[in-house]
PDB file of C-alpha atoms in Angstrom:
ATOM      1  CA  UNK A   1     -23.191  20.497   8.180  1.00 82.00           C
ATOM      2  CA  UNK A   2     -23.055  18.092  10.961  1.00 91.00           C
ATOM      3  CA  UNK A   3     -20.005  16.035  12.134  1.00 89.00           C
ATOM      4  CA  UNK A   4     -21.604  12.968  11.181  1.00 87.00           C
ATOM      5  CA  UNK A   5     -23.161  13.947   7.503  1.00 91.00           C
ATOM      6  CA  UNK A   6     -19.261  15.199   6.769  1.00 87.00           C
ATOM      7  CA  UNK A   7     -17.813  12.145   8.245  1.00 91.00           C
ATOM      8  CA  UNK A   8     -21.067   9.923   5.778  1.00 92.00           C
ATOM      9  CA  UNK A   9     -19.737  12.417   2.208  1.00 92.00           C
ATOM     10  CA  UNK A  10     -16.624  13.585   2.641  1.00 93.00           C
ATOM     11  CA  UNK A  11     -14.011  12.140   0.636  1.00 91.00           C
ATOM     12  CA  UNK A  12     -10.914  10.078   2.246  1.00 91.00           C
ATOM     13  CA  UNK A  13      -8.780  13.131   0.830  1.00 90.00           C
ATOM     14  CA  UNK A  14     -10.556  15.626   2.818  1.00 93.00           C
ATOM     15  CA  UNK A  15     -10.468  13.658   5.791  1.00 95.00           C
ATOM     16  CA  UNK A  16      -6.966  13.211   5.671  1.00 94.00           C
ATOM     17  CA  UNK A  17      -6.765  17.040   5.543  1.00 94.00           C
ATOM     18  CA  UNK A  18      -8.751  17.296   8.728  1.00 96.00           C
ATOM     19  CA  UNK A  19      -7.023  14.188  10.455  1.00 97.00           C
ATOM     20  CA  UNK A  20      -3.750  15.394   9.627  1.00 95.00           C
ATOM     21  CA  UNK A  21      -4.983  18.326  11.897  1.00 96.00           C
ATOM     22  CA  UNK A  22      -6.166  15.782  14.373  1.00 98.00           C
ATOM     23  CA  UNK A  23      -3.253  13.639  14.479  1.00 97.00           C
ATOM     24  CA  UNK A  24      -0.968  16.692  15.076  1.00 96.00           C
ATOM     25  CA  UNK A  25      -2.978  18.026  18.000  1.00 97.00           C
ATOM     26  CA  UNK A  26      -2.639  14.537  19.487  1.00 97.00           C
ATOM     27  CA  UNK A  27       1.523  14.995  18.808  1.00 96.00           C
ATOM     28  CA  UNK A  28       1.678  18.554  20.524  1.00 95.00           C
ATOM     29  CA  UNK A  29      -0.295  17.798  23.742  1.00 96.00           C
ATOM     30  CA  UNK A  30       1.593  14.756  24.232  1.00 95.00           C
ATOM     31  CA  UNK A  31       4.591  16.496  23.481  1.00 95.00           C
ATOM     32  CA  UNK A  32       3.701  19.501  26.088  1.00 95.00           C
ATOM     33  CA  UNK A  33       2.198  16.641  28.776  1.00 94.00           C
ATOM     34  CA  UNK A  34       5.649  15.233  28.476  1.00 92.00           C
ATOM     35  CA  UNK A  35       7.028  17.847  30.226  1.00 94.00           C
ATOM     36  CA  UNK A  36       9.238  19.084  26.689  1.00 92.00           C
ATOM     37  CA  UNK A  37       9.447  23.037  26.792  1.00 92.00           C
ATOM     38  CA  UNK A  38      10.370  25.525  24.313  1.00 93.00           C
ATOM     39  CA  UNK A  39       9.030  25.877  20.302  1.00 92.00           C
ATOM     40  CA  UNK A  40      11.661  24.871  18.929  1.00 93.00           C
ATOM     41  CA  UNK A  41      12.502  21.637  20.789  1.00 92.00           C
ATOM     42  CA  UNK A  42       8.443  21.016  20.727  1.00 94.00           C
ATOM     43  CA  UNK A  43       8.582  21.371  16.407  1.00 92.00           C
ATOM     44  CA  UNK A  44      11.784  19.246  16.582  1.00 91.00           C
ATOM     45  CA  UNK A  45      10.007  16.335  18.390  1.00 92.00           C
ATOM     46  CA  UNK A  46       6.507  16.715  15.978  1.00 92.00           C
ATOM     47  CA  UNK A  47       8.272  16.361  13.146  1.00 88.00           C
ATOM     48  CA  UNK A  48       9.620  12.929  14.232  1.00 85.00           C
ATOM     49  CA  UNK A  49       6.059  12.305  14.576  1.00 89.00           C
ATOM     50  CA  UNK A  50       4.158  13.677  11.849  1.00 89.00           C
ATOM     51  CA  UNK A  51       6.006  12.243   8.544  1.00 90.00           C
ATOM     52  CA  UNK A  52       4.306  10.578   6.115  1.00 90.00           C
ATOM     53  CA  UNK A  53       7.322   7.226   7.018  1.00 91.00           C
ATOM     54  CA  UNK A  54       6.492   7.235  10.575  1.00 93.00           C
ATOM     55  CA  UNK A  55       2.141   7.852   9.908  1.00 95.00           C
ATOM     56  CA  UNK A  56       2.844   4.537   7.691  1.00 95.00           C
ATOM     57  CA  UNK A  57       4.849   2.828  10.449  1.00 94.00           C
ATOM     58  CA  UNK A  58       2.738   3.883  13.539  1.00 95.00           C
ATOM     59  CA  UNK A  59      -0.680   2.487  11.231  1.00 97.00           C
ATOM     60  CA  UNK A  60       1.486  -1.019  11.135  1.00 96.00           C
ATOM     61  CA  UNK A  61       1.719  -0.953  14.887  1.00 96.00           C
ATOM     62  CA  UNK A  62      -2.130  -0.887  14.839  1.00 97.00           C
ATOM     63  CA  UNK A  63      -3.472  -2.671  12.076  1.00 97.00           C
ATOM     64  CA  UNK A  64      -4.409  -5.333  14.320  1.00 97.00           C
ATOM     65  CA  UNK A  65      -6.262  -3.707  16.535  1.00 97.00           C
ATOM     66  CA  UNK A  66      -8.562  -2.091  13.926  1.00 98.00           C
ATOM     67  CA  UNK A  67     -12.346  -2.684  14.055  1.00 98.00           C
ATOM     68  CA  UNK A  68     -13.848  -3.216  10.744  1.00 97.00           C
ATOM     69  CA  UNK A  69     -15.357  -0.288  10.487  1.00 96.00           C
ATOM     70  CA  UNK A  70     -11.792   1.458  11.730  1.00 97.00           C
ATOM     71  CA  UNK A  71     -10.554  -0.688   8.639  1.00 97.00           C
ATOM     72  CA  UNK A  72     -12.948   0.873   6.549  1.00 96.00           C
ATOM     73  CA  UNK A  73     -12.206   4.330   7.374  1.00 96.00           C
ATOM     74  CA  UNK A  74      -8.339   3.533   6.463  1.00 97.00           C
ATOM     75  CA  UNK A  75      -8.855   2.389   3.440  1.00 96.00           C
ATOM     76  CA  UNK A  76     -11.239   5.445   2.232  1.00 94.00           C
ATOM     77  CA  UNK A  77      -8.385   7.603   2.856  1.00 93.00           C
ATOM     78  CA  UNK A  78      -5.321   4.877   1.600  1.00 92.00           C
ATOM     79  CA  UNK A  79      -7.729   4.494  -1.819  1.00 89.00           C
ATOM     80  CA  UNK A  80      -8.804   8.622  -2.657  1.00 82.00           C
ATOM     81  CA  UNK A  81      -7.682   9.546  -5.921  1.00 75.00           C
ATOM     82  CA  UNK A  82      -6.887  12.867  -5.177  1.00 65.00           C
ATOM     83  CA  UNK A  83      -2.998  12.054  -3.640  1.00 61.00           C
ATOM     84  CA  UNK A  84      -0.135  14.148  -4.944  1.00 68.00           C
ATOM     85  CA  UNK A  85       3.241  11.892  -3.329  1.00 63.00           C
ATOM     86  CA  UNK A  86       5.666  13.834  -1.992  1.00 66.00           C
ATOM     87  CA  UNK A  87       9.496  13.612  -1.963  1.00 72.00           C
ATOM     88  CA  UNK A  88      10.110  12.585   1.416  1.00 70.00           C
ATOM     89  CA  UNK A  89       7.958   9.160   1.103  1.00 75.00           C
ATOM     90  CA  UNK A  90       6.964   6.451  -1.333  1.00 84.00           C
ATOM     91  CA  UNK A  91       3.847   6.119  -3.026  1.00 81.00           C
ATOM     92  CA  UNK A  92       2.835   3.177  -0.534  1.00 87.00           C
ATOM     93  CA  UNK A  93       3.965   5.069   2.162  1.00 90.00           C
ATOM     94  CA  UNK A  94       2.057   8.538   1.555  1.00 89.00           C
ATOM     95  CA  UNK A  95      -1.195   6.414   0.924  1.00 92.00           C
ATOM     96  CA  UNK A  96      -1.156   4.366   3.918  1.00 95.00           C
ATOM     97  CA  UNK A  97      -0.268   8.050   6.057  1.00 94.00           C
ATOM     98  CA  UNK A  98      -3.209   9.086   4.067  1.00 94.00           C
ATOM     99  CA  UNK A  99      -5.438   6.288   5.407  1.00 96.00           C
ATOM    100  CA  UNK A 100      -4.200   6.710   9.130  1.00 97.00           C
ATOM    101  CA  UNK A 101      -5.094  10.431   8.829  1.00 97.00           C
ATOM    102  CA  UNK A 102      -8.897   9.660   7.712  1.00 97.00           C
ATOM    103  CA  UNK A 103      -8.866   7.257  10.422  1.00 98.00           C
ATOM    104  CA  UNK A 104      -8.021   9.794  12.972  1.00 98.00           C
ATOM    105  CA  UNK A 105     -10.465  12.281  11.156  1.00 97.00           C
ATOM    106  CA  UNK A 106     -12.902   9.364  11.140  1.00 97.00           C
ATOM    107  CA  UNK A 107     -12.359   8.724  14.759  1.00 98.00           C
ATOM    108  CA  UNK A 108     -12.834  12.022  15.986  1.00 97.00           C
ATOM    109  CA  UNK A 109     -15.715  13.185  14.163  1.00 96.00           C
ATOM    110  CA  UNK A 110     -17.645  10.107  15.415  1.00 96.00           C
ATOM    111  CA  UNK A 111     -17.077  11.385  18.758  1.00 96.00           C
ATOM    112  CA  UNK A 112     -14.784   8.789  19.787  1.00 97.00           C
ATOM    113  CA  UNK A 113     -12.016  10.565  21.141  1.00 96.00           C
ATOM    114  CA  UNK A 114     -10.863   7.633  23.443  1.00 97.00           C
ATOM    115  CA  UNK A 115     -10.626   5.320  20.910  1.00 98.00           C
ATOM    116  CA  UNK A 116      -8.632   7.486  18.848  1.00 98.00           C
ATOM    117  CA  UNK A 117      -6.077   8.291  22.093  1.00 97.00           C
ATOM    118  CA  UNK A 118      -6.025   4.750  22.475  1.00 97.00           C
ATOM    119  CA  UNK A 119      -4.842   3.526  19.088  1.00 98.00           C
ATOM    120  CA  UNK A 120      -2.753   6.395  19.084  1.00 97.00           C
ATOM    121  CA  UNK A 121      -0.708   5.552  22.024  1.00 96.00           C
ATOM    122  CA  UNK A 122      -0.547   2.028  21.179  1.00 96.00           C
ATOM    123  CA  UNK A 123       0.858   2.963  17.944  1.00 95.00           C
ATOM    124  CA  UNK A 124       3.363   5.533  19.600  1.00 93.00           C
ATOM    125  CA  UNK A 125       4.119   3.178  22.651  1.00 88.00           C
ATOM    126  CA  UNK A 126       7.546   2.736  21.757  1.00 76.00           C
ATOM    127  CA  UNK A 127       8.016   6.310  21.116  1.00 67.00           C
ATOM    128  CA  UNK A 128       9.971   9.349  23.458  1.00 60.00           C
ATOM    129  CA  UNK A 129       8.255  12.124  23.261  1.00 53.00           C
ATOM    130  CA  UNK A 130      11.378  13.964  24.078  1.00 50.00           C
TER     131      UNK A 130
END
Protein backbone atom coordinates (compact mmCIF):
# COMPACT_ATOMS: atom_id res chain seq x y z
CA UNK A 1 0.00 0.00 0.00
CA UNK A 2 1.16 3.39 -0.84
CA UNK A 3 1.72 6.34 1.57
CA UNK A 4 -0.94 8.20 0.05
CA UNK A 5 -3.86 5.33 -0.34
CA UNK A 6 -3.06 4.73 3.71
CA UNK A 7 -3.07 8.35 4.43
CA UNK A 8 -6.91 8.43 1.81
CA UNK A 9 -8.39 4.91 4.28
CA UNK A 10 -6.82 4.76 7.24
CA UNK A 11 -8.71 5.62 10.18
CA UNK A 12 -7.77 8.79 12.52
CA UNK A 13 -7.00 5.96 15.21
CA UNK A 14 -4.43 4.36 13.17
CA UNK A 15 -2.90 7.45 12.26
CA UNK A 16 -2.53 8.52 15.61
CA UNK A 17 -0.67 5.21 16.16
CA UNK A 18 1.74 6.05 13.40
CA UNK A 19 1.97 9.89 14.31
CA UNK A 20 2.54 9.15 17.77
CA UNK A 21 5.67 7.42 16.21
CA UNK A 22 6.24 10.51 14.18
CA UNK A 23 5.84 13.02 16.75
CA UNK A 24 8.33 11.15 19.03
CA UNK A 25 11.06 10.94 16.41
CA UNK A 26 10.62 14.70 16.03
CA UNK A 27 11.11 14.87 20.24
CA UNK A 28 14.38 12.63 20.21
CA UNK A 29 16.31 14.36 17.36
CA UNK A 30 15.57 17.60 18.78
CA UNK A 31 16.41 16.39 22.00
CA UNK A 32 19.94 14.83 20.68
CA UNK A 33 20.46 18.22 18.25
CA UNK A 34 20.19 20.02 21.52
CA UNK A 35 23.25 18.87 22.57
CA UNK A 36 21.34 16.63 25.77
CA UNK A 37 23.45 13.32 26.28
CA UNK A 38 22.80 10.22 28.06
CA UNK A 39 19.34 7.78 27.92
CA UNK A 40 18.20 8.56 30.74
CA UNK A 41 18.31 12.38 30.75
CA UNK A 42 17.14 12.03 26.83
CA UNK A 43 13.71 9.75 28.19
CA UNK A 44 13.43 12.33 31.03
CA UNK A 45 13.13 15.30 28.58
CA UNK A 46 10.59 13.12 25.94
CA UNK A 47 8.39 12.48 28.38
CA UNK A 48 7.84 16.22 29.08
CA UNK A 49 7.11 16.17 25.52
CA UNK A 50 5.12 13.32 24.58
CA UNK A 51 1.99 13.41 27.14
CA UNK A 52 -1.23 13.36 26.05
CA UNK A 53 -1.55 17.30 28.41
CA UNK A 54 1.28 18.77 26.62
CA UNK A 55 0.16 17.01 22.70
CA UNK A 56 -3.23 18.98 23.71
CA UNK A 57 -1.37 22.15 24.72
CA UNK A 58 1.34 22.24 21.93
CA UNK A 59 -1.99 21.65 19.18
CA UNK A 60 -3.40 25.08 20.98
CA UNK A 61 -0.16 26.81 20.17
CA UNK A 62 -0.94 25.92 16.50
CA UNK A 63 -4.43 25.89 15.84
CA UNK A 64 -4.06 29.03 14.09
CA UNK A 65 -1.75 28.26 11.84
CA UNK A 66 -3.60 25.18 10.50
CA UNK A 67 -4.54 24.95 6.79
CA UNK A 68 -7.89 23.56 6.23
CA UNK A 69 -6.94 20.60 5.11
CA UNK A 70 -4.30 20.43 8.32
CA UNK A 71 -7.74 21.10 10.18
CA UNK A 72 -9.19 18.28 8.60
CA UNK A 73 -6.61 15.85 9.37
CA UNK A 74 -7.00 16.92 13.26
CA UNK A 75 -10.22 16.40 13.51
CA UNK A 76 -10.18 12.70 11.82
CA UNK A 77 -8.00 11.74 14.56
CA UNK A 78 -9.81 14.15 17.61
CA UNK A 79 -13.36 12.38 16.23
CA UNK A 80 -12.21 8.21 15.78
CA UNK A 81 -14.27 6.14 17.84
CA UNK A 82 -11.81 3.80 18.67
CA UNK A 83 -10.15 6.03 21.90
CA UNK A 84 -9.62 4.22 25.17
CA UNK A 85 -8.72 7.62 27.77
CA UNK A 86 -6.14 7.08 29.88
CA UNK A 87 -5.46 8.09 33.52
CA UNK A 88 -3.01 10.67 33.08
CA UNK A 89 -5.43 13.02 30.82
CA UNK A 90 -9.03 14.01 30.32
CA UNK A 91 -11.25 12.86 27.78
CA UNK A 92 -10.83 16.33 25.87
CA UNK A 93 -7.39 16.19 26.36
CA UNK A 94 -6.54 12.53 24.99
CA UNK A 95 -8.79 13.38 21.88
CA UNK A 96 -7.29 16.54 20.91
CA UNK A 97 -3.46 14.55 21.48
CA UNK A 98 -5.20 12.11 19.30
CA UNK A 99 -5.93 14.67 16.56
CA UNK A 100 -2.34 16.30 16.75
CA UNK A 101 -0.90 12.77 16.29
CA UNK A 102 -2.98 12.11 12.90
CA UNK A 103 -1.91 15.45 11.97
CA UNK A 104 1.68 14.62 12.28
CA UNK A 105 0.92 11.13 10.66
CA UNK A 106 -1.05 13.12 8.09
CA UNK A 107 1.78 15.46 7.55
CA UNK A 108 4.38 13.09 7.03
CA UNK A 109 2.85 10.64 4.88
CA UNK A 110 1.97 13.46 2.42
CA UNK A 111 5.54 14.04 2.15
CA UNK A 112 5.56 17.23 3.84
CA UNK A 113 8.14 16.91 6.26
CA UNK A 114 8.84 20.75 6.48
CA UNK A 115 5.59 21.61 7.21
CA UNK A 116 5.34 19.21 9.87
CA UNK A 117 8.99 20.56 11.49
CA UNK A 118 7.54 23.79 11.13
CA UNK A 119 4.31 23.52 13.10
CA UNK A 120 6.17 21.49 15.34
CA UNK A 121 8.63 24.01 16.41
CA UNK A 122 6.18 26.69 16.50
CA UNK A 123 4.21 24.68 18.83
CA UNK A 124 7.39 23.76 20.98
CA UNK A 125 8.93 27.36 20.66
CA UNK A 126 8.64 28.05 24.15
CA UNK A 127 9.99 24.78 25.08
CA UNK A 128 13.87 23.66 26.55
CA UNK A 129 14.76 20.82 25.20
CA UNK A 130 17.00 20.27 28.12
Amino acid sequence: MEASELLRTADGASLAYLGDCVFELWVRRRLLLSGLTGTGALNEAARRFVTAKNQCAAFHRIEGLLTEEEQAYFRRGRNSPHLSVPRSASGAEYRTASGFETLCAALYLDGKEERLDELLSAAFAEEKAE
